[in-house]
Structures are given as C-alpha cells and as structure tokens.
CSV table of C-alpha atoms in Angstrom, one decimal:
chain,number,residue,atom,x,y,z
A,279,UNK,CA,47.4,-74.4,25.6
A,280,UNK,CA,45.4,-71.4,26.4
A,281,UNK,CA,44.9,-68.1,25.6
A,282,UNK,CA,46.6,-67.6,29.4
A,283,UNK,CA,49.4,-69.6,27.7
A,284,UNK,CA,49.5,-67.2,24.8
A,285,UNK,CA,49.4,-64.5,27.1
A,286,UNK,CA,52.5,-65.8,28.8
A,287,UNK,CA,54.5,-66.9,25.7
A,288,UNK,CA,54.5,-63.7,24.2
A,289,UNK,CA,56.6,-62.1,27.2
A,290,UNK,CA,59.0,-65.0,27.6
A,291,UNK,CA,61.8,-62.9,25.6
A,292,UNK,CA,61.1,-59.7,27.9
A,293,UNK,CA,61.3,-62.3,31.0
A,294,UNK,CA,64.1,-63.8,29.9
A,295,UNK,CA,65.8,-60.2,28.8
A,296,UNK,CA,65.1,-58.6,32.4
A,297,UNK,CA,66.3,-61.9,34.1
A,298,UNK,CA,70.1,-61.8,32.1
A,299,UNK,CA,70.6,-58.3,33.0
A,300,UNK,CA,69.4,-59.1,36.4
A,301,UNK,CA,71.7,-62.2,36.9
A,302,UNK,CA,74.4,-61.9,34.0
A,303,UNK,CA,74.8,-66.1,33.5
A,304,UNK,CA,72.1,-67.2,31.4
A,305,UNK,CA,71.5,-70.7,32.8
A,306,UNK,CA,71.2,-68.9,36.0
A,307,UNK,CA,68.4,-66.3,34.3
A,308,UNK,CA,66.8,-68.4,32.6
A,309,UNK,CA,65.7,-71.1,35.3
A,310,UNK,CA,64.4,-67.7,37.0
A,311,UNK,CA,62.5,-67.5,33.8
A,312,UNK,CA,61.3,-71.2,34.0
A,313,UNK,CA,60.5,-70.9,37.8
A,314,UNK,CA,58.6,-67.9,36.7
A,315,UNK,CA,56.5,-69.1,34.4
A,316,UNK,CA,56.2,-72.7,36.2
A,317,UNK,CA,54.3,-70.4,39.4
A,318,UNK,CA,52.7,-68.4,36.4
A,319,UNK,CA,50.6,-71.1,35.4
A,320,UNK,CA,49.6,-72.1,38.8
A,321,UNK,CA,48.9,-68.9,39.8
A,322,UNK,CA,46.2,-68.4,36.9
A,323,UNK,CA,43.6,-68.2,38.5
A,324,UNK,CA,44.7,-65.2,40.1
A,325,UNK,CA,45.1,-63.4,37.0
A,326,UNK,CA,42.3,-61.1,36.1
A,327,UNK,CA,42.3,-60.7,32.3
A,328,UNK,CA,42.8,-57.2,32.0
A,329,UNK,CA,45.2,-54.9,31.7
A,330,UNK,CA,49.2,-55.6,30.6
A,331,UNK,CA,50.1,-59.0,31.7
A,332,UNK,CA,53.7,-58.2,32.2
A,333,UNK,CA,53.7,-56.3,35.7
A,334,UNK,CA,52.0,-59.4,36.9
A,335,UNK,CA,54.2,-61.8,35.9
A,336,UNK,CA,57.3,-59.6,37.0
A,337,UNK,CA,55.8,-59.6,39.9
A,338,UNK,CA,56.1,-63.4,40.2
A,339,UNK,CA,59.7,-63.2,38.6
A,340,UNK,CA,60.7,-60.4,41.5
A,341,UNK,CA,59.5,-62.7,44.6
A,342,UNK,CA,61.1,-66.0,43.3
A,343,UNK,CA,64.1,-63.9,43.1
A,344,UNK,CA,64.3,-62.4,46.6
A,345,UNK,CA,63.0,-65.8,47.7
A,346,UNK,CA,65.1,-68.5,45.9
A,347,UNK,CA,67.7,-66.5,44.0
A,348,UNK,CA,69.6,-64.1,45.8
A,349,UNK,CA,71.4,-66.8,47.4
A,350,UNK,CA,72.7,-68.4,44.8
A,351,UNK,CA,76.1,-67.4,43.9
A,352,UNK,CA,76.6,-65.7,40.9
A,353,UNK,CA,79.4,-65.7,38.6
A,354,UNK,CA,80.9,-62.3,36.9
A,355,UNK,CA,78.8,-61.2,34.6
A,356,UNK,CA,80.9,-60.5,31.5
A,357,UNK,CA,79.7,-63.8,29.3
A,358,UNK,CA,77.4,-61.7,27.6
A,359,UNK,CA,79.9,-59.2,26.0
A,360,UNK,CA,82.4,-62.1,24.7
A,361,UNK,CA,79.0,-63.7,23.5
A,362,UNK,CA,77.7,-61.1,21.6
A,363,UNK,CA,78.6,-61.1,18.1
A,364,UNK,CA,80.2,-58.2,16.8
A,365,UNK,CA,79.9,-57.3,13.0
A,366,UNK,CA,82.9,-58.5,11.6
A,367,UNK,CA,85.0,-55.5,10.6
A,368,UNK,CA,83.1,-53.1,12.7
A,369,UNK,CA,85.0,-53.5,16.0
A,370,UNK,CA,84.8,-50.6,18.4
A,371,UNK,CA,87.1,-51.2,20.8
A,372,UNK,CA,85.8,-47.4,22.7
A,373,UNK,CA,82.3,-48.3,22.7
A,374,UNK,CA,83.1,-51.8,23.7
A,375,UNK,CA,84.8,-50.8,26.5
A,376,UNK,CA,82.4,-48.5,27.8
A,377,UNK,CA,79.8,-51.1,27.5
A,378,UNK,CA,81.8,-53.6,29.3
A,379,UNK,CA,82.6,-51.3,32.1
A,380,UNK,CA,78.8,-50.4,32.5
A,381,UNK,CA,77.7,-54.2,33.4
A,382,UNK,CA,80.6,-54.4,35.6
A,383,UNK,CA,79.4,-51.4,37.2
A,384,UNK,CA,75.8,-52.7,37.2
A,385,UNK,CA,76.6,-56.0,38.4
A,386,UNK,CA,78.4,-54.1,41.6
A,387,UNK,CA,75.2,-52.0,41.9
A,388,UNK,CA,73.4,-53.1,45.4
A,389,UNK,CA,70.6,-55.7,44.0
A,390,UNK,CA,67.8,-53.4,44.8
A,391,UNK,CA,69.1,-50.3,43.2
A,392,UNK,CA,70.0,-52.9,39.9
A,393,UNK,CA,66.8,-54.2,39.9
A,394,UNK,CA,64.7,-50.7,40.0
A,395,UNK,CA,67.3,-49.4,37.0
A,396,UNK,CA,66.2,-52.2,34.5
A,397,UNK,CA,62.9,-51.8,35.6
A,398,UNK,CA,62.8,-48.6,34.9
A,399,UNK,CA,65.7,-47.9,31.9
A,400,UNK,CA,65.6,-51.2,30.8
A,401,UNK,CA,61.3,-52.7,30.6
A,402,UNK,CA,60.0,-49.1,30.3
A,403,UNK,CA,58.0,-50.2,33.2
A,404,UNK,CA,56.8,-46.8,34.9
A,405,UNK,CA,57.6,-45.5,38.4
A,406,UNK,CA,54.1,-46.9,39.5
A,407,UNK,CA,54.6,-50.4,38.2
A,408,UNK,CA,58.2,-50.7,39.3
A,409,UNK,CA,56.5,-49.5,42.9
A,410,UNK,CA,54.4,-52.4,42.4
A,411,UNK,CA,56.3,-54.9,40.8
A,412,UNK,CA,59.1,-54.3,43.9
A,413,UNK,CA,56.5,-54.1,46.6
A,414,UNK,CA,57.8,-51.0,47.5
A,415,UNK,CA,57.1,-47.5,47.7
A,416,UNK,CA,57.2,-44.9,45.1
A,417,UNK,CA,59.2,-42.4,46.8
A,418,UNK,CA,62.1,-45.4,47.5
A,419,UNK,CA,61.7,-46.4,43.8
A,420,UNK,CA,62.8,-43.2,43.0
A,421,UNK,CA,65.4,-42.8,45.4
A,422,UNK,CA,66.8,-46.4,44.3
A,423,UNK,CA,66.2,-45.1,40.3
A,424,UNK,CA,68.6,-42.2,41.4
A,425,UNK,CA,71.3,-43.4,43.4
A,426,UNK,CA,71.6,-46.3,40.6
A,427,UNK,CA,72.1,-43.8,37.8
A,428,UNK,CA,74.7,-41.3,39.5
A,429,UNK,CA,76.5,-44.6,40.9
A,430,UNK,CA,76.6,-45.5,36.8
A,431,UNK,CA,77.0,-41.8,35.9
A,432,UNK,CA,80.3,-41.8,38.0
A,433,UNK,CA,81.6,-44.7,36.7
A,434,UNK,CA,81.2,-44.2,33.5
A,435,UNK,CA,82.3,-40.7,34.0
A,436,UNK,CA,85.6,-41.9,35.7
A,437,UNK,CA,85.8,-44.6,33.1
A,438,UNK,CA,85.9,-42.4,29.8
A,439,UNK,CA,88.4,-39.6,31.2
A,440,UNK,CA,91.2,-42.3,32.2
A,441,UNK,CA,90.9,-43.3,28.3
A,442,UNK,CA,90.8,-39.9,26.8
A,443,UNK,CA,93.6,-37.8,26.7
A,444,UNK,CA,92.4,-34.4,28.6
A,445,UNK,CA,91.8,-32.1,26.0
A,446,UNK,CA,91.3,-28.9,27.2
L,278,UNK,CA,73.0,-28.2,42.7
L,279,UNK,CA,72.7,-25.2,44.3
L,280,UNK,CA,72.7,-22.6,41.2
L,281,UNK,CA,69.7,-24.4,40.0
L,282,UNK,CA,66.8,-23.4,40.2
L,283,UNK,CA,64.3,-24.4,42.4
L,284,UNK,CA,61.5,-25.9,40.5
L,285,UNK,CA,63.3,-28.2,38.6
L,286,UNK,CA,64.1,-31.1,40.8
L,287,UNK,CA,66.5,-34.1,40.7
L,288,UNK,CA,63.2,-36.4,40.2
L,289,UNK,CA,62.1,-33.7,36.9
L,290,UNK,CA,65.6,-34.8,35.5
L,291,UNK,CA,64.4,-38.5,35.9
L,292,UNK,CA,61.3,-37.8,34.7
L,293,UNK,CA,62.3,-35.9,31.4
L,294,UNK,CA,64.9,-38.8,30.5
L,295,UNK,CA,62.4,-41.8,31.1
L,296,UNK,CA,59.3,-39.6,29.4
L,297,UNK,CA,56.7,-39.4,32.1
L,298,UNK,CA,56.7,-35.7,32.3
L,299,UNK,CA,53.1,-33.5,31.3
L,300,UNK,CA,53.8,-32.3,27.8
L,301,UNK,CA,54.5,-28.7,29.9
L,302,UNK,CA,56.3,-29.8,32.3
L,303,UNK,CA,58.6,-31.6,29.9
L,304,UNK,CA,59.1,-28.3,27.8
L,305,UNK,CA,60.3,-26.5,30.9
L,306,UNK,CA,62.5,-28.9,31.9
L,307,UNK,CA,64.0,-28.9,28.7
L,308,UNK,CA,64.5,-25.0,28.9
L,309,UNK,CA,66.0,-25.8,32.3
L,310,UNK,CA,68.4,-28.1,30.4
L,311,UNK,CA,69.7,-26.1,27.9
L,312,UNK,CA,70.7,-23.6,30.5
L,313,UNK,CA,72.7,-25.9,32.9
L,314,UNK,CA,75.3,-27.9,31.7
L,315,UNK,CA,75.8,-29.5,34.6
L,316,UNK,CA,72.0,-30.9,34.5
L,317,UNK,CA,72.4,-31.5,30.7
L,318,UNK,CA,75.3,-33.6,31.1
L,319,UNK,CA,73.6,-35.4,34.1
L,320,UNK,CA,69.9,-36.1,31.7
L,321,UNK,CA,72.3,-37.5,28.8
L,322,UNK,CA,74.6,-39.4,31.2
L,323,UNK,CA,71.0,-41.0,32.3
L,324,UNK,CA,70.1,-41.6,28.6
L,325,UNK,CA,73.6,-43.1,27.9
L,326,UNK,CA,72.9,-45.6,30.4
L,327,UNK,CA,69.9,-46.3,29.0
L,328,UNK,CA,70.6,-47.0,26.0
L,329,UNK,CA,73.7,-49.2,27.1
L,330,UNK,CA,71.3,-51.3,29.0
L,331,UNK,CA,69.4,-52.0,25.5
L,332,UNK,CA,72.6,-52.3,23.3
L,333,UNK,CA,73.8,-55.4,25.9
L,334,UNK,CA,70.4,-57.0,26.7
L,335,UNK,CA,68.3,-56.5,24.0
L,336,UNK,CA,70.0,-58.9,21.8
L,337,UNK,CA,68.4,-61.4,23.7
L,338,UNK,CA,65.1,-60.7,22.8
L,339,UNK,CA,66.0,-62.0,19.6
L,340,UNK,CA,67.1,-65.3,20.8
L,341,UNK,CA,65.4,-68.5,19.9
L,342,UNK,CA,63.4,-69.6,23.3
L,343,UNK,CA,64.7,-72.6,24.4
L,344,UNK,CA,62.1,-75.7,23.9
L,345,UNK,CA,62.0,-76.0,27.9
L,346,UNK,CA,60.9,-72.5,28.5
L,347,UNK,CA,58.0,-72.7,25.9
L,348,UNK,CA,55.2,-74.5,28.3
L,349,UNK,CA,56.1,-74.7,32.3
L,350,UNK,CA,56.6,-78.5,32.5
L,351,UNK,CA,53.6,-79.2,34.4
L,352,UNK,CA,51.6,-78.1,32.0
L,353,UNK,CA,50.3,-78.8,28.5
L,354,UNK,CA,52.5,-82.5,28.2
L,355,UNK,CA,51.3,-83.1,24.5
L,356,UNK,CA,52.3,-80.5,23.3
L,357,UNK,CA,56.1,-80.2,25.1
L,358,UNK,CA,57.8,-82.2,22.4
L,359,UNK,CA,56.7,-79.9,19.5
L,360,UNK,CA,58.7,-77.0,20.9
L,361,UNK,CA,57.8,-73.4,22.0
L,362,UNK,CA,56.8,-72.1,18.2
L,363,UNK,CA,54.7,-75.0,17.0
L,364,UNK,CA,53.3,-74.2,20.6
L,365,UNK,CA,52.5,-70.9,19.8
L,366,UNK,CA,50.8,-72.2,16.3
L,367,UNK,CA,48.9,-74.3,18.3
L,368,UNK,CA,47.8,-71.7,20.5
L,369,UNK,CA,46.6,-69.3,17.4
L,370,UNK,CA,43.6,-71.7,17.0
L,371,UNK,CA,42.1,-70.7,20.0
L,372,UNK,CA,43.3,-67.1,19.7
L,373,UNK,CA,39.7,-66.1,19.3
L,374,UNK,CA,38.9,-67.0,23.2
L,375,UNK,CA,41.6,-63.8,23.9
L,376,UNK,CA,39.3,-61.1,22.5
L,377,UNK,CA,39.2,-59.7,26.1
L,378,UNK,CA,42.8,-59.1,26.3
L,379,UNK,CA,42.4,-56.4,24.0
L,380,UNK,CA,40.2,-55.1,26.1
L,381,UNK,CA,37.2,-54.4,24.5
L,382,UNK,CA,36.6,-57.5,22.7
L,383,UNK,CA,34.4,-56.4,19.4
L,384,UNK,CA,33.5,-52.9,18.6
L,385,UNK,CA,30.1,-52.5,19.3
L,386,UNK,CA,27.6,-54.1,16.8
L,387,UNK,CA,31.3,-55.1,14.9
L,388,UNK,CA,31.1,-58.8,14.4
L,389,UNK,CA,34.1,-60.5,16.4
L,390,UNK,CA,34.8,-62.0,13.5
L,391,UNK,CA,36.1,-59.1,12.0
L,392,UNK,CA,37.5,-57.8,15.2
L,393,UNK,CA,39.9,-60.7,15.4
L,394,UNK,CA,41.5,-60.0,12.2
L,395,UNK,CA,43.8,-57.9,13.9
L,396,UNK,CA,44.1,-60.2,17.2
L,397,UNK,CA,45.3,-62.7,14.9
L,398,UNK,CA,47.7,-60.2,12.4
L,399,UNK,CA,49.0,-59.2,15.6
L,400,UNK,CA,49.9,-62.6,17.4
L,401,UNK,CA,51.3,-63.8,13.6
L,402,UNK,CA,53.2,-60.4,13.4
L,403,UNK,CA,54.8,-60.8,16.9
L,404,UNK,CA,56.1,-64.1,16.2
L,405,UNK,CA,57.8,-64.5,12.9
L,406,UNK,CA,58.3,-60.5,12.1
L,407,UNK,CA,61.3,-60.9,14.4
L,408,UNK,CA,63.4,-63.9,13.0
L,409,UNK,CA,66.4,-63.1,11.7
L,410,UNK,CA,66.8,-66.2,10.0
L,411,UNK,CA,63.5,-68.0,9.0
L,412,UNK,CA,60.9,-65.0,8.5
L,413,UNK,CA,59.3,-66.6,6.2
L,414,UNK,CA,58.6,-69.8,5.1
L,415,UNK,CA,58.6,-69.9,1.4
L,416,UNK,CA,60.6,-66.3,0.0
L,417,UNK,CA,60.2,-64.0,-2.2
L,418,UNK,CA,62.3,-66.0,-5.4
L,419,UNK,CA,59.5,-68.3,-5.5
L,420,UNK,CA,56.7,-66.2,-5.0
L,421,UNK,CA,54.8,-67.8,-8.2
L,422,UNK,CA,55.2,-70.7,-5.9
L,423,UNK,CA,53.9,-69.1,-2.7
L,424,UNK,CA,51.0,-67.9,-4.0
L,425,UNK,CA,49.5,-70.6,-5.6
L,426,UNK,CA,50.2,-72.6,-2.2
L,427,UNK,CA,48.5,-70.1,-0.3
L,428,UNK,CA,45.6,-69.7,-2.7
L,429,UNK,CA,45.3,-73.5,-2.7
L,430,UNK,CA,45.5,-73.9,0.9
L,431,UNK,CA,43.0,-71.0,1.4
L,432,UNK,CA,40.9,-71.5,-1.4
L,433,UNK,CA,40.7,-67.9,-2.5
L,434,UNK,CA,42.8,-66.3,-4.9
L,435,UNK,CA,45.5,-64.6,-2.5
L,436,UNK,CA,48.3,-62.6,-4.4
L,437,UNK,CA,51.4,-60.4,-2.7
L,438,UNK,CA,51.0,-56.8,-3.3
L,439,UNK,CA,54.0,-54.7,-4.3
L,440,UNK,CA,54.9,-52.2,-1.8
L,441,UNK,CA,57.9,-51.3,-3.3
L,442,UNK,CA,56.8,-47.9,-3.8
L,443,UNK,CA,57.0,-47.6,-0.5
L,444,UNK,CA,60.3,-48.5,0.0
L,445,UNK,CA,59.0,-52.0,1.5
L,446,UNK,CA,60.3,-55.1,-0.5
L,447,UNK,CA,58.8,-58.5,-0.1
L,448,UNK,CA,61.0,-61.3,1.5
L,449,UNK,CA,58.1,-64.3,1.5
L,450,UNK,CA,55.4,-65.3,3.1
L,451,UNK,CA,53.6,-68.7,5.4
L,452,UNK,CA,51.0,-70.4,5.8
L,453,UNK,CA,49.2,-70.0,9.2
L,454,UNK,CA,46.8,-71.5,11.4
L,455,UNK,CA,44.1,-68.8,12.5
L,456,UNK,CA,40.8,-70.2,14.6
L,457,UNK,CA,40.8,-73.5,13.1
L,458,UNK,CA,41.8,-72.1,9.7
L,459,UNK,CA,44.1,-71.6,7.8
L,460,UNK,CA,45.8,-68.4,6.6
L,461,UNK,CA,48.5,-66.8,5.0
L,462,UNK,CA,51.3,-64.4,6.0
L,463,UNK,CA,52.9,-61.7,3.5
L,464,UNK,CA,56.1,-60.0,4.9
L,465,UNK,CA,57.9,-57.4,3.8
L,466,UNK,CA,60.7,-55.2,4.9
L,467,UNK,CA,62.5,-51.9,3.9
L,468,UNK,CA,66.1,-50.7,3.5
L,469,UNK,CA,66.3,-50.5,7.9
L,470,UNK,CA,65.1,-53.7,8.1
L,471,UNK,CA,61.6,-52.3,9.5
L,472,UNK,CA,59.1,-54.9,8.3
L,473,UNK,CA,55.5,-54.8,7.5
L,474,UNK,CA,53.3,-58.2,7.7
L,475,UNK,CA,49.9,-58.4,5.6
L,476,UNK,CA,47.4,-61.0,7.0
L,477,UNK,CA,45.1,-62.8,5.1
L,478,UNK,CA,42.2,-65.2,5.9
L,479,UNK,CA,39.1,-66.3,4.6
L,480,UNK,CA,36.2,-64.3,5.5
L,481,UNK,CA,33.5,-66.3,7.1
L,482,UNK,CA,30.4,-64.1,7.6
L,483,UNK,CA,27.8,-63.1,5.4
L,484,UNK,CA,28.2,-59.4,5.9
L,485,UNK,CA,30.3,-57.7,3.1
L,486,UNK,CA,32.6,-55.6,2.7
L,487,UNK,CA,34.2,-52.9,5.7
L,488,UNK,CA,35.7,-49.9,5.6
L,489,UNK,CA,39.3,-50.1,7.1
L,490,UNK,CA,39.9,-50.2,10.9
L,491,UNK,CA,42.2,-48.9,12.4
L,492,UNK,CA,43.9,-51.0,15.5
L,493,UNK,CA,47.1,-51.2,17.7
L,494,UNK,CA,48.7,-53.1,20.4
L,495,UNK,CA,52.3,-52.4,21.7
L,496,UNK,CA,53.6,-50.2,19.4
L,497,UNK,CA,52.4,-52.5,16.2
L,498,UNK,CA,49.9,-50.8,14.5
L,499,UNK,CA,47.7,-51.0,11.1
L,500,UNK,CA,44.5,-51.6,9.3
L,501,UNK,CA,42.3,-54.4,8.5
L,502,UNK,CA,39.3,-54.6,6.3
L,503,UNK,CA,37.3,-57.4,4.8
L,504,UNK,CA,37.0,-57.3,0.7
L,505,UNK,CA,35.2,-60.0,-0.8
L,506,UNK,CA,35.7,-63.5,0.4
L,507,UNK,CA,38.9,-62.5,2.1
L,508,UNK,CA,40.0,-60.5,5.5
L,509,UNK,CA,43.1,-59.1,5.2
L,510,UNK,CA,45.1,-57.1,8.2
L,511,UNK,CA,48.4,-54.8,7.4
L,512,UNK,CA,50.4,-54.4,10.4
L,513,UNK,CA,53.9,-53.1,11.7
L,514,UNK,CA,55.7,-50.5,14.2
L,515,UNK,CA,55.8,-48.1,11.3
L,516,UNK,CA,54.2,-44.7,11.0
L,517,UNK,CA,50.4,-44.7,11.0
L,518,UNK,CA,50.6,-43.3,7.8
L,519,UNK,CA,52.8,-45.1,5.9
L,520,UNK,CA,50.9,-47.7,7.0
L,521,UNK,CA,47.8,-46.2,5.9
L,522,UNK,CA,49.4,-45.5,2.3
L,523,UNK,CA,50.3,-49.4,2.3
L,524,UNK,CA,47.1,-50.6,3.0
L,525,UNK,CA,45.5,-48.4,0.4
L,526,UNK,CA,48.1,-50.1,-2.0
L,527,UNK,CA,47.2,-53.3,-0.8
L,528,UNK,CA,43.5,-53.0,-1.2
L,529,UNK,CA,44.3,-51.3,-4.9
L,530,UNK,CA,46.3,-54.1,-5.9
L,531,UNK,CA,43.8,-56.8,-4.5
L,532,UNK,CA,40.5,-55.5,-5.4
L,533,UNK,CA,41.7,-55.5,-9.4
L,534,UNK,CA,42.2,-59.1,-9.2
C-alpha cells in the first residue's frame, strides 16, 4: 500500500458516514463506498497531492451515485434508529422521535436537495466544495441548501407541535 | 420576511449557522438575530437539523471498517487477508513518502526526520485514539509491564508520564510500526472521554536536541520535540494550551529520567 492508500483509508469512515445518510441501508452505502474507492485507486493518477483529499474522492462517490445508484431501489431508511444503541436507562422517547421523523423527512427530501444538506450540515464541506463536488453551481447549491432546510424546518416544526400540548 | 431588513439576507442566515460569515459580518447577523424571532427561530431550526444529522450518522464513524472496504479488491492482494487496520500498520512504514500531504514537507533547513514526528503521531492518533473498545494494547493496570515492553522493543528507556494533573488519566499504550521502526503509543483520556496520545520513537539523526514544534492537521493538534535519543510527539483535539501545559509535563517528567 501506498501513501495514496493511506490517504484513502483515512476517509473511509467519512465515505462510508456520508453514503448511510445518503442511502439509509448500509449494505446499499457501503458498496457505494467500495465502488468508490475501487475507481479511487484507478483514478490515482489523476490525483495531484495537494490539498484535502476528501472533495476529490466525494467527487468520485457523487458520479457513481448519479451513475449506478440512483436506480437502485431503496428500502425505508429507518434501520439506523432501531440499530443504534441507546444507553440503557436513558431512553428519550421526545428526542427519539424527533430524530426518527427528521430521516423520514430527509429520506423524502428530492435527492439533490438531500445530497447538498449532508454536504453541507453533515461533511462541513463549504458552499464552494459542495459546488464542486455536485458539478453544479454555487448559486443552485445554495438554493438546494435552502429549500432542504425549510422543507426539514417545516417538518420538524409540524412534528413537535402535534406532540406538545399548545401552551400558550 | 418582509419586516426584515434588507441587508440581512436568507443566504446571511445560512451563512451564520454553517460559519462562513467575515468575523463582521457574522456579528451583524447575530444583532439581526437577536431582534427577529422569526429569523432566530429559523437559524436554530437550521442548527437543530444539523446537529440531528450528526447525532444519527456520526455513530458510524466509529464503526469497525469492514475487512472488504480496507484495500479496493484490485489492489494490494497480499495484504487483503490481514484486514483494513493491519493494513493501515502496514502503511505507517512508508508514511514517510507522505510528507507532501502536509503540504510543506520539512520546515526549511528542519530535518524530515524531525518533521515526520508529527506525520506519524498523527496517522497513530487517528487510528486507535477512536476505538471504543481496544485503544490500547497493553492498559494502564500493567503499565510496569508496558513499559519495560516498549523500552525493550525500542531500546531506549521509554516511561508514561502522569498527566493527571491535568485531568488526563492514562488507559495504556502500543507498540507501533513508524518508517521501518518501531514505536510506542501512550494514550490518555480525561473525565469527557477527550484523549491525548504521546508518540514516541527513537531518534535517528545526529543533531540534538529541538525546541518544541508546534503542528496540526484536522483539528488534532500538539507539540513534538526531540530529547536525547528519543522523539516524542503529544497530540489531541484539545486546546492548544492544555496541550502545551502537557507537553511541558511530559518533557519534565522524561528529561529527569
């Protein structure tokens, strides 16, 4: 292995993060992953060694996805919340809720607006990189960033007055 | 919408919750902000989301990789049956080669040797600091035992400092491979579960001692320095300070040995 290897292992967990929230089933994310780092390596000679690694390789992960992946069907994407292990004794049923209502929500956000939001919220990447990572322009990255967040604003919204009793 | 006013914009509100305003700018949104509820409610509504997106995904960054994912199966055959972290091991031996990544390589006239002392802390710290279950190899209850190990396998008297004072307790330690070498791994961690790593390796080049360098790379940040026959690195996401006070422990604690 290489350095180029290195370079690559080090970002498998943030691949493989951005890919789950992307696709909810994690076979399904993580032979995006695989495919990823499979066209990775051959593309390595296209990598100049500078800068941050990880746009490039999202980059890779973005195309395979529009390419290959988008017509796969996906199942729900709720596996994650019965999967995750909740302290024992520390269940909050509110909190849980909300959470499981926001991936619903992002899983019925158009693909393009989902995809800008973890970008963005999600990989810290910055307008500019999400611009390039996307192969689109700033201005609709921003547009995309907004409409996803008052689309998960609303829900969210909606979602925690329907459980609270109306106070005021 | 229409109440507000118009130089803060929709994208300002964006801006201010994903922190890529101009330390100006930022403070005037934030005026803006406390003014309107509506465009208060709609920043933290934003962050909220956020910070929902990390509480249901970042859990995986703390998964174990599976083997398959570790080296694309074209690739690197010998090395496919050891799995992705022996991989990574493997791949700390050449670390040196990766210099440029850092982007600058050595400091000028700074041997690379030296240099690569943090590289290598780094790639040591971003691996096992993580691991919930197997941080170390050999803990803390048997640290006679882990010292004399590392001292054997390093051929240098190598101790673990106590940073207790500090608030940082230590859990163990390893023994890694570092340009062909090997070299040993001190972690600790404090009440949060925030953990510090200290690298050490044997100093190769004839020069002497160094002053402490300061280095960071993604938000893991510290100070290495070269005493004597050893290198040693002290590394973290902590406060630049604390991490400053640490290593001045460290080198106390070492240099009296």
């Amino acid at each position: 292995m290489s350095s180029f290897g290195q370079l690559i292992s080090q970002q498998i967990p943030r691949l493989r993060r951005y890919a789950r929230a992307l696709l909810a089933d994690p076979g399904t994310a993580d032979d995006l992953v695989q495919d990823c780092l499979e066209r990775a390596w051959s593309k390595q000679r296209l990598w100049r060694n500078e800068g941050d690694i990880r746009p490039w390789l999202f980059t890779i992960m973005h195309n395979i996805y529009v390419n290959d992946m988008r017509s796969l069907k996906r199942r729900p994407g709720f596996e994650s919340l019965t999967a995750m292990a909740e302290p024992p004794g520390q269940e909050r049923p509110e909190s849980l809720l909300a959470l499981q209502e926001l991936e619903r929500a992002l899983h019925q956000l158009p693909d393009k607006q989902r995809q800008v939001l973890l970008l963005i919220g999600l990989e810290q990447f910055s307008y500019e990189e999400a611009a390039s990572v996307l192969g689109i322009p700033l201005g609709t990255v921003m547009s995309r960033l907004f409409r996803a967040r008052e689309n998960l604003r609303t829900t969210l919204h909606g979602e925690q007055k329907s459980h609270l009793r109306r106070v005021k | 919408m229409n109440e507000r006013q118009p130089q803060v914009t929709e994208q300002d509100i964006h801006a201010y919750v994903d922190g890529r305003l101009e330390p100006a700018r930022h403070s005037e949104v934030e005026a803006y902000l406390n003014e309107s509820d509506e465009a208060r409610a709609q920043a933290a509504g934003y962050r909220q989301i956020d910070q929902a997106l990390h509480t249901l995904y970042d859990p995986v960054l703390d998964e174990p990789v599976p083997p398959h994912l570790g080296i694309p199966a074209n690739q690197g055959q010998s090395y496919r049956h050891l799995g992705w972290r022996m991989a990574v091991m493997l791949a700390t031996l050449v670390i040196g080669a990766i210099g440029g990544w850092f982007g600058r390589g050595g400091l000028d006239g700074q041997p690379a040797q030296t240099a690569s002392l943090f590289s290598n802390a780094y790639m040591a710290h971003v691996v096992y600091s993580p691991e919930v279950r197997h941080p170390v190899e050999v803990d803390a209850e048997q640290e006679q035992h882990l010292v004399t190990w590392l001292s054997k396998r390093l051929q240098a008297p190598v101790r673990a400092p106590v940073l207790s004072e500090l608030g940082y307790q230590l859990l163990g330690g390893r023994l890694l491979a570092s340009e062909g070498e090997p070299a040993a791994q001190f972690m600790y961690e404090n009440a949060q579960g925030n953990r510090l790593t200290l690298f050490i390796r044997r100093n190769r080049q004839q020069a002497g001692d160094t002053a402490f360098r300061f280095d960071r790379n993604n938000g893991i940040q510290g100070f290495y320095w070269i005493d004597g026959e050893l290198g040693y690195a002290l590394i973290g996401e902590a406060d630049r300070q604390l991490i400053s006070r640490a290593a001045h422990r460290v080198y106390e604690q070492l240099a009296l040995h």
